[in-house]
CSV table of C-alpha atoms in Angstrom, one decimal:
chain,number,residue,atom,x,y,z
A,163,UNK,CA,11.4,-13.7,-14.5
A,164,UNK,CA,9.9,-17.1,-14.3
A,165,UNK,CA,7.9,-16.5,-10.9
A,166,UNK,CA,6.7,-13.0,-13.0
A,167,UNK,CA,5.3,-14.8,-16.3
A,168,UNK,CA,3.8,-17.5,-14.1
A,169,UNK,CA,2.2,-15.0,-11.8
A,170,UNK,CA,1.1,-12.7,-14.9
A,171,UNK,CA,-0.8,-15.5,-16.4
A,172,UNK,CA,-2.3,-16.0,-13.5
A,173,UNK,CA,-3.9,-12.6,-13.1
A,174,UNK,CA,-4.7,-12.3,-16.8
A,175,UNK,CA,-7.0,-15.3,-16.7
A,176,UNK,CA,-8.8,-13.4,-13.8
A,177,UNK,CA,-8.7,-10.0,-15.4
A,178,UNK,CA,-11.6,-10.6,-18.1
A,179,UNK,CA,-14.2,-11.2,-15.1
A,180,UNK,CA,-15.7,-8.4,-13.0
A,181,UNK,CA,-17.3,-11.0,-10.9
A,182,UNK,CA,-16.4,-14.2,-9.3
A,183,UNK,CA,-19.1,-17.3,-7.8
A,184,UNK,CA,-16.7,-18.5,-5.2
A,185,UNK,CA,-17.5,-22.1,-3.8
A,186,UNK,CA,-19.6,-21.9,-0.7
A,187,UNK,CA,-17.5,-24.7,0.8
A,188,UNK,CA,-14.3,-22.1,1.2
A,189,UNK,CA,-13.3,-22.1,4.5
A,190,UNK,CA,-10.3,-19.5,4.8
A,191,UNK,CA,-10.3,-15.8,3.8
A,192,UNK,CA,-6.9,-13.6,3.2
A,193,UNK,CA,-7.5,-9.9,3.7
A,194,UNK,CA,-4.8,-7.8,2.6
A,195,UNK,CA,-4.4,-3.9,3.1
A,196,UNK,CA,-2.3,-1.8,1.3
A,197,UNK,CA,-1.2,1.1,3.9
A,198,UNK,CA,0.0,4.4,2.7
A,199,UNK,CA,-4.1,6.2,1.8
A,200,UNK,CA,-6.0,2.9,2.6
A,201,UNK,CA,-5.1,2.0,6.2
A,202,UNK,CA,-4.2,5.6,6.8
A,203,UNK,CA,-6.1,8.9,5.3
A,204,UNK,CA,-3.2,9.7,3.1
A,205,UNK,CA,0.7,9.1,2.4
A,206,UNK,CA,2.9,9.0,5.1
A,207,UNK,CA,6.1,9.4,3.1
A,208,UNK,CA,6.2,13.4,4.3
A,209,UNK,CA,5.8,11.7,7.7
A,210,UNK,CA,8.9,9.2,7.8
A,211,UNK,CA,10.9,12.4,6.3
A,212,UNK,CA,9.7,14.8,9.3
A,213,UNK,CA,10.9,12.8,11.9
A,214,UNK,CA,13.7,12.1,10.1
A,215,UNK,CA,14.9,15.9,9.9
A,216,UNK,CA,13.2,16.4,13.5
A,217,UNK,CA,16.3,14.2,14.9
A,218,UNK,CA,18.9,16.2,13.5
A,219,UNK,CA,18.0,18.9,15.6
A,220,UNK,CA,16.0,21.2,16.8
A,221,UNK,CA,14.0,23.4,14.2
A,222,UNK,CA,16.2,26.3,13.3
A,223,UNK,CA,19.7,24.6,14.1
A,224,UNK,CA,21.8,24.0,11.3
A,225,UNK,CA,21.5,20.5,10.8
A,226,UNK,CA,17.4,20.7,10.8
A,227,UNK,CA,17.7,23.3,7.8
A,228,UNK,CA,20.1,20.7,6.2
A,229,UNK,CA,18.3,18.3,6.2
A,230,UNK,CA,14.8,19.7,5.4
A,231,UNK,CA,16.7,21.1,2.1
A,232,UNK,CA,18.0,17.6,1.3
A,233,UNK,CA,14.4,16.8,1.6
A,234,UNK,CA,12.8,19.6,-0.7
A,235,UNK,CA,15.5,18.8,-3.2
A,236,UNK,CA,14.7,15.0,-3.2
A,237,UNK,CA,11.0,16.0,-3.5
A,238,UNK,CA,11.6,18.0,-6.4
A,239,UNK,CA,13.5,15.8,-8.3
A,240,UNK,CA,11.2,13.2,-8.2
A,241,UNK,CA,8.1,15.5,-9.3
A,242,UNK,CA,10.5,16.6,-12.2
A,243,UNK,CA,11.5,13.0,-13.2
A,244,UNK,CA,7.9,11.9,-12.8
A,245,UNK,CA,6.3,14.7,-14.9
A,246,UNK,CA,8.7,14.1,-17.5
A,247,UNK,CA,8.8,10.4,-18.0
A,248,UNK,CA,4.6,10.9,-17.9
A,249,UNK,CA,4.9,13.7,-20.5
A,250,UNK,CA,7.2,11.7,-22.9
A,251,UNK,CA,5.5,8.3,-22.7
A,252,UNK,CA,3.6,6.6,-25.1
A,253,UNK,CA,0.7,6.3,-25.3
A,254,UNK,CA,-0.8,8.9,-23.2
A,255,UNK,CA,-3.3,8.0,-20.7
A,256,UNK,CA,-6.4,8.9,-22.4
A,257,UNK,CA,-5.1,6.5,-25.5
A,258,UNK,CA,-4.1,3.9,-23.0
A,259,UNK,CA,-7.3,1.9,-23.2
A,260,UNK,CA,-5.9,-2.0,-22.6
A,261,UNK,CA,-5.1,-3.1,-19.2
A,262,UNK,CA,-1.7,-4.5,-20.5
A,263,UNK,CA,-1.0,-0.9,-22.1
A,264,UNK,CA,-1.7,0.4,-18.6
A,265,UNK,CA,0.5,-2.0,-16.8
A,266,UNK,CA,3.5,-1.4,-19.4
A,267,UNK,CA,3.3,2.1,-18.5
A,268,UNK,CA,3.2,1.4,-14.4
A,269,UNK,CA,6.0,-0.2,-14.4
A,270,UNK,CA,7.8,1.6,-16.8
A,271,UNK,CA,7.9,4.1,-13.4
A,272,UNK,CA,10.3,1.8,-12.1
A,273,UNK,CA,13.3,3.8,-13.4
A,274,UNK,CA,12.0,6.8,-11.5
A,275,UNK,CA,11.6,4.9,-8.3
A,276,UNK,CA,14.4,3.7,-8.1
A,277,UNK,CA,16.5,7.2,-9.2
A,278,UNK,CA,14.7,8.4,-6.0
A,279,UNK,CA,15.3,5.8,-3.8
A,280,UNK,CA,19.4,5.9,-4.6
A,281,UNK,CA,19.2,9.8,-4.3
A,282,UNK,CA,17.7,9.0,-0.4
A,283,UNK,CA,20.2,6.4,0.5
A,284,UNK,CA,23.1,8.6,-1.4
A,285,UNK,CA,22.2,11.6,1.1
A,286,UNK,CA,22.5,9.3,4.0
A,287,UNK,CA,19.1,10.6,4.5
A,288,UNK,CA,17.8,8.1,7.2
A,289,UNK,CA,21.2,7.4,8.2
A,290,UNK,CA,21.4,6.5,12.3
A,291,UNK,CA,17.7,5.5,13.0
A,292,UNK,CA,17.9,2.5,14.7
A,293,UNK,CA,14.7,0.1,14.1
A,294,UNK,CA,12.8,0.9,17.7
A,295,UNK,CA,13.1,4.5,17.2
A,296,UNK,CA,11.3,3.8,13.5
A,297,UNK,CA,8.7,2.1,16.0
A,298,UNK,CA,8.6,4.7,18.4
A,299,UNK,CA,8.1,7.0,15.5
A,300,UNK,CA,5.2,5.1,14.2
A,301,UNK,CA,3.4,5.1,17.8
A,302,UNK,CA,3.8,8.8,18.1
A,303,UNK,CA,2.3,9.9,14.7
A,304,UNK,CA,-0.8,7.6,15.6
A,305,UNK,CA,-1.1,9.7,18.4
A,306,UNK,CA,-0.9,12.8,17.4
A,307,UNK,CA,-3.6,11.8,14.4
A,308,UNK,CA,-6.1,10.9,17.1
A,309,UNK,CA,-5.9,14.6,18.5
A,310,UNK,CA,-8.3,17.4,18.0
A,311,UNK,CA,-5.7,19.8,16.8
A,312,UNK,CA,-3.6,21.1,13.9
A,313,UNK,CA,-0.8,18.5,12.7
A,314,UNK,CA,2.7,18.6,14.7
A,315,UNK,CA,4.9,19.7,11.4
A,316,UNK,CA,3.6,17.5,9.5
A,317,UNK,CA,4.5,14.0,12.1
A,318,UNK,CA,0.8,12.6,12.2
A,319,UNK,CA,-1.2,9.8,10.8
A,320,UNK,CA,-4.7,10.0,10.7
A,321,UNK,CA,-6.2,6.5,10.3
A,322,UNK,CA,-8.9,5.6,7.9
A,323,UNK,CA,-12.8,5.8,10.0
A,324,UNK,CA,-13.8,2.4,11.2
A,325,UNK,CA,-10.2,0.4,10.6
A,326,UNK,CA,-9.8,-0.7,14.1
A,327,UNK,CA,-13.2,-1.9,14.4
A,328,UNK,CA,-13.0,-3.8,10.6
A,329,UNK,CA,-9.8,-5.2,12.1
A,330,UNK,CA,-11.7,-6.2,15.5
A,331,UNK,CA,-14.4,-8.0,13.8
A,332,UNK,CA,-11.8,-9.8,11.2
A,333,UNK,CA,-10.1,-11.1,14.7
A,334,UNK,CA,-13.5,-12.6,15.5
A,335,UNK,CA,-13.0,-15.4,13.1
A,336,UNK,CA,-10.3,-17.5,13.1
A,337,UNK,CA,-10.6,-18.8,9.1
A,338,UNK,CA,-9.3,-15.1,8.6
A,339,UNK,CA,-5.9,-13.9,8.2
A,340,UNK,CA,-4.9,-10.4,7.6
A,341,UNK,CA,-1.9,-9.0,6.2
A,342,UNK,CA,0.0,-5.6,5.0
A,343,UNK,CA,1.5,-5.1,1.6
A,344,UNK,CA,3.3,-1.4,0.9
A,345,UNK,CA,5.7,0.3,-0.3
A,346,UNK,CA,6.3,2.5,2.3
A,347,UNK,CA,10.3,2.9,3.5
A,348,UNK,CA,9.5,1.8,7.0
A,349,UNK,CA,8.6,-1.9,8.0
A,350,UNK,CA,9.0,-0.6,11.9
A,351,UNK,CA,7.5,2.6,11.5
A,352,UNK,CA,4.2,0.6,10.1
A,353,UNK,CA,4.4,-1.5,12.8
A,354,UNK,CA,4.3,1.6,15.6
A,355,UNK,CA,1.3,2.8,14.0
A,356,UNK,CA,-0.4,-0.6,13.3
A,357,UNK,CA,0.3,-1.3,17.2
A,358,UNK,CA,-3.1,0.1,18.4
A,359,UNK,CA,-4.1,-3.2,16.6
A,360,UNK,CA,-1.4,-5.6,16.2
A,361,UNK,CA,0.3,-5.4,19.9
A,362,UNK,CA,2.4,-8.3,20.3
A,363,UNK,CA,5.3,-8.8,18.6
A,364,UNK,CA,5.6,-12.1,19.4
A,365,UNK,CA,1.9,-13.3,18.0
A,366,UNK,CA,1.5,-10.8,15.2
A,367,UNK,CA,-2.3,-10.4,14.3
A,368,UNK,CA,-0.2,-8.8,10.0
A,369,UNK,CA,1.5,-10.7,8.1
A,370,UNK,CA,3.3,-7.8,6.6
A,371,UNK,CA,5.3,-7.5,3.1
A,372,UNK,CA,6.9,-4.4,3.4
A,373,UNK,CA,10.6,-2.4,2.7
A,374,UNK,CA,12.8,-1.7,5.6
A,375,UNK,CA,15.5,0.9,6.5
A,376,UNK,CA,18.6,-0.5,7.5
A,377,UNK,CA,20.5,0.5,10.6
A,378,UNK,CA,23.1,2.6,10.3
A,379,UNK,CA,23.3,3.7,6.9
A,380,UNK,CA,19.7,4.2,5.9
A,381,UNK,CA,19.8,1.7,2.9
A,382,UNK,CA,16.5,0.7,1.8
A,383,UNK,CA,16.0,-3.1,1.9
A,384,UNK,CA,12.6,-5.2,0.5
A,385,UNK,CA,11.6,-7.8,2.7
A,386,UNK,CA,12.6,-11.4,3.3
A,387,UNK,CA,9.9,-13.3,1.9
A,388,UNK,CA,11.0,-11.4,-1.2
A,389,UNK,CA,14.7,-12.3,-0.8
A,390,UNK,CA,15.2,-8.3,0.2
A,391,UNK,CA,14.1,-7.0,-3.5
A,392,UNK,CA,12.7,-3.8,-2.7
A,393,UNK,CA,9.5,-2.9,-3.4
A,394,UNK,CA,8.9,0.0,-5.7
A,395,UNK,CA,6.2,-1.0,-8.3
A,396,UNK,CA,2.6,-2.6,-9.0
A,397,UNK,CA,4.8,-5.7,-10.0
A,398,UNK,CA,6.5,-5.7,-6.7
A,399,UNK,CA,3.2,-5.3,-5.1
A,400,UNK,CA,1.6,-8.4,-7.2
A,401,UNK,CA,4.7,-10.4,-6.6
A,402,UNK,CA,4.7,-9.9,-2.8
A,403,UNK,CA,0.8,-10.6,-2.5
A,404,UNK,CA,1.3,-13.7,-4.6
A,405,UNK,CA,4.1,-14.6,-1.9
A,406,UNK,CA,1.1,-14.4,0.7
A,407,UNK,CA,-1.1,-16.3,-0.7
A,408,UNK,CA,1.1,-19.1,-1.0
A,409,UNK,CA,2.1,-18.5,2.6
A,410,UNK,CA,-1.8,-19.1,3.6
A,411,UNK,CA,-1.9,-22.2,1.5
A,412,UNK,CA,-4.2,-21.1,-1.2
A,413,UNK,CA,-2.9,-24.2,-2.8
A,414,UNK,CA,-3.9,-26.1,-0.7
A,415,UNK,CA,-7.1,-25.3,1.1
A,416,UNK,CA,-8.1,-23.2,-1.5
A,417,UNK,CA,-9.2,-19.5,-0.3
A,418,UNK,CA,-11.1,-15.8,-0.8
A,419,UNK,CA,-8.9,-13.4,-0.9
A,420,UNK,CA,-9.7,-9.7,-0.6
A,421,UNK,CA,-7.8,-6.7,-1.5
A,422,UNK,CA,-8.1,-2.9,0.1
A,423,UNK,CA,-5.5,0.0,-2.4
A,424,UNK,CA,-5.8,3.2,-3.1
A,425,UNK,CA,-2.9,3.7,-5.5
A,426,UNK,CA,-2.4,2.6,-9.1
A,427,UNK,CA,0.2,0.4,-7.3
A,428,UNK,CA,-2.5,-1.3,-6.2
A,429,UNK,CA,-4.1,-2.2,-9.1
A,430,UNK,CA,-2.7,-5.8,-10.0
A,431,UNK,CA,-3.6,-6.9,-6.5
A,432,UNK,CA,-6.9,-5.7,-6.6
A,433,UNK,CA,-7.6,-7.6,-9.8
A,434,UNK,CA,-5.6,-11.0,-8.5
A,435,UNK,CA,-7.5,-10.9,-5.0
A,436,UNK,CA,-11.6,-12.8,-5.2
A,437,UNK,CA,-12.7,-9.1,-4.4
A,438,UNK,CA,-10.9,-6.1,-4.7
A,439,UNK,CA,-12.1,-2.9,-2.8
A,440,UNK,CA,-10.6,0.5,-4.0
A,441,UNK,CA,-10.8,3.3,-0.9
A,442,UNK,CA,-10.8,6.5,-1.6
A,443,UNK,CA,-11.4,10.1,-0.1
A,444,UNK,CA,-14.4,11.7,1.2
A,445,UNK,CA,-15.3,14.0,-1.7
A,446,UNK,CA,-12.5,12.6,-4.5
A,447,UNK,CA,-14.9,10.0,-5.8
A,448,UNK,CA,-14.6,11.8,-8.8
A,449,UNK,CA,-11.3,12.4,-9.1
A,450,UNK,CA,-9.8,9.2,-7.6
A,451,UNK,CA,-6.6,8.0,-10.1
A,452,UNK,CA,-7.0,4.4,-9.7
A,453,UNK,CA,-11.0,4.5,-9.8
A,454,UNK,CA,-10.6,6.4,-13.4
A,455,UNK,CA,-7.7,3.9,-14.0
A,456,UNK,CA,-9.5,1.0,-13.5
A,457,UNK,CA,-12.6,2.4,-15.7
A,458,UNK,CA,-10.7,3.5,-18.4
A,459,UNK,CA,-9.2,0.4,-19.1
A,460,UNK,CA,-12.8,-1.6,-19.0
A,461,UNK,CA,-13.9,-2.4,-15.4
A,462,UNK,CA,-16.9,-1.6,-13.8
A,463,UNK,CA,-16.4,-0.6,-10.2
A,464,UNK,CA,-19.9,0.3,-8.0
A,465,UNK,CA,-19.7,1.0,-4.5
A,466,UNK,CA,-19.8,-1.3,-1.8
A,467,UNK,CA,-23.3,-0.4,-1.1
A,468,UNK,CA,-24.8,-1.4,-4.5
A,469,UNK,CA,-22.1,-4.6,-4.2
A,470,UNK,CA,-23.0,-8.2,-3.2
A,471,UNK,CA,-21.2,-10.9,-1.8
A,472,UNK,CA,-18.8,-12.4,-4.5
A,473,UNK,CA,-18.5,-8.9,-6.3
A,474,UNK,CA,-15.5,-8.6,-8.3
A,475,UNK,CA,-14.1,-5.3,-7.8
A,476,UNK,CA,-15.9,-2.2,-5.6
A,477,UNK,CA,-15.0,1.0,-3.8
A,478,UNK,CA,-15.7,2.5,-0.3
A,479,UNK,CA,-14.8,5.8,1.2
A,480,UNK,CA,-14.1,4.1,4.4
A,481,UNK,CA,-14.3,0.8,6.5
A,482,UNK,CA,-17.6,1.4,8.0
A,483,UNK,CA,-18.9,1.6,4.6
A,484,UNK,CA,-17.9,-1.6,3.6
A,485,UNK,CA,-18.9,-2.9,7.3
A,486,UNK,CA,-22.1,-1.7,6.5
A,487,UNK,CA,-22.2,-3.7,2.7
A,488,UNK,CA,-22.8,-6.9,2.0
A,489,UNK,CA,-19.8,-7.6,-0.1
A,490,UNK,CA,-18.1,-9.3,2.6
A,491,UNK,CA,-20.9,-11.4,3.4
């Protein structure tokens, strides 16, 4: 609880300012993505379970149905708990006008994280996926995402436009480090997708923050640098950014750090990071839940094209977008 109150006071000094001068005499930048809808086009929870019920059988055989029904009741359960812990809370959203109201409420989801999580491992769900099948996995969806043609059952990740060549131009510069911070299940299955990009295991271009599924039973497992908490909420999230940060020697050197999410789970790291980008969907700029979020609770967040260098917070449908801003410098 001590690293949380001194982390929290941290980010609340920072959460009154839309806009930060940084020192022209920084030499190192931090850019962090979160990767479920902000490195790819949208979740890739439905993904992990596919493949999951795809190596129990073939589709039809009893164990395939099995397990697809284990799924569909875990699905529903959640979106039952969630609904009603969102129904009975207090305040509602629209009354929730604070930042520190809105936060309360985010991690008052913990509870229903964590019910879901137990009801997964309980199941045996992942059970028997060794770590390089979770890889293998990872490279196959990124495949079938870069195909012209209807998704296979629902195993595909479609990668957000211009990614690879934002990445490409961050490994131009060598004061830049890059990292991954999720909550997705599968530390290995990120790595298959992210291997287009990152291809060497032993030089990793991510430093990556995320949970793991352990071999054989399926447990869930946070990662190391976070002494295996897993990560479930936008505390968690905050907690494992903080973690690199420290790694890069903010303390030191002193740094800019930038921030890509798409989730309200997101939305501590985007306000702890220099500049916070928010990414959202071609044509749900209006209907974006963190962007509403963020507005509600007294931040103004323009896109990247109206943003400057130094820009506090900002939003971009897309890397080429913010390739093609100056908020980046």
């Amino acid at each position: 609880m001590l690293f949380w109150k001194t982390a929290h006071q941290t980010v609340t000094r920072l959460y009154h300012s839309t806009q930060r001068t940084q020192p022209r005499t920084m030499s190192r930048r931090l850019i962090v993505f979160d990767f479920d809808g902000t490195v790819t086009q949208h979740d890739t929870i439905n993904v992990l379970a596919q493949f999951a019920i795809s190596s129990r059988g073939p589709p039809g055989s009893p164990s395939h149905n099995e397990a697809s029904q284990k799924w569909k009741q875990i699905v529903d359960l959640y979106v039952a708990d969630h609904s009603a812990h969102k129904e009975s809370y207090f305040p509602p959203a629209k009354d929730r006008q604070t930042l520190a109201q809105e936060l309360s409420y985010l991690e008052s989801l913990r509870t229903v994280e964590m019910a879901s999580a137990e009801r997964v491992v309980e199941q045996k769900f992942f059970a028997g996926l060794r770590r390089e099948e979770w890889v293998g996995f990872g490279r196959v969806a990124r495949f079938n995402g870069s195909l012209e043609k209807e998704e296979d059952e629902g195993k595909t990740v479609k990668m957000r436009k211009g990614f690879s060549e934002f990445v490409a131009r961050c490994k131009e510069k060598e004061d830049t480090k890059l990292g991954v911070l999720s909550v997705n299940w599968s530390k290995a299955f990120v790595e298959g997708v992210l291997e287009v990009e990152d291809p060497r295991r032993d030089e990793e271009i991510f430093e990556k923050r995320v949970n793991e599924l352990r071999y054989p039973g399926g447990e869930l497992e946070g990662p190391e640098e976070m002494g295996g908490r897993v990560m479930m909420t936008v505390r968690d999230k905050l907690e494992g950014f903080e973690t690199m940060l420290l790694q890069q020697g903010e303390k030191v050197d002193g740094q800019r750090s930038v921030y890509f999410g798409d989730s309200v789970t997101d939305l501590e790291c985007l306000l702890r990071a220099d500049t916070g980008i928010v990414v959202v969907n071609e044509g749900e700029e209006e209907t974006s839940k963190l962007l509403d979020t963020l507005r509600r609770v007294g931040f103004e967040v323009p896109h990247v094209s109206e943003a400057r260098e130094g820009m506090k917070l900002a939003w971009a449908r897309d890397f080429e977008e913010v390739l093609g801003s100056k908020i980046l410098g």
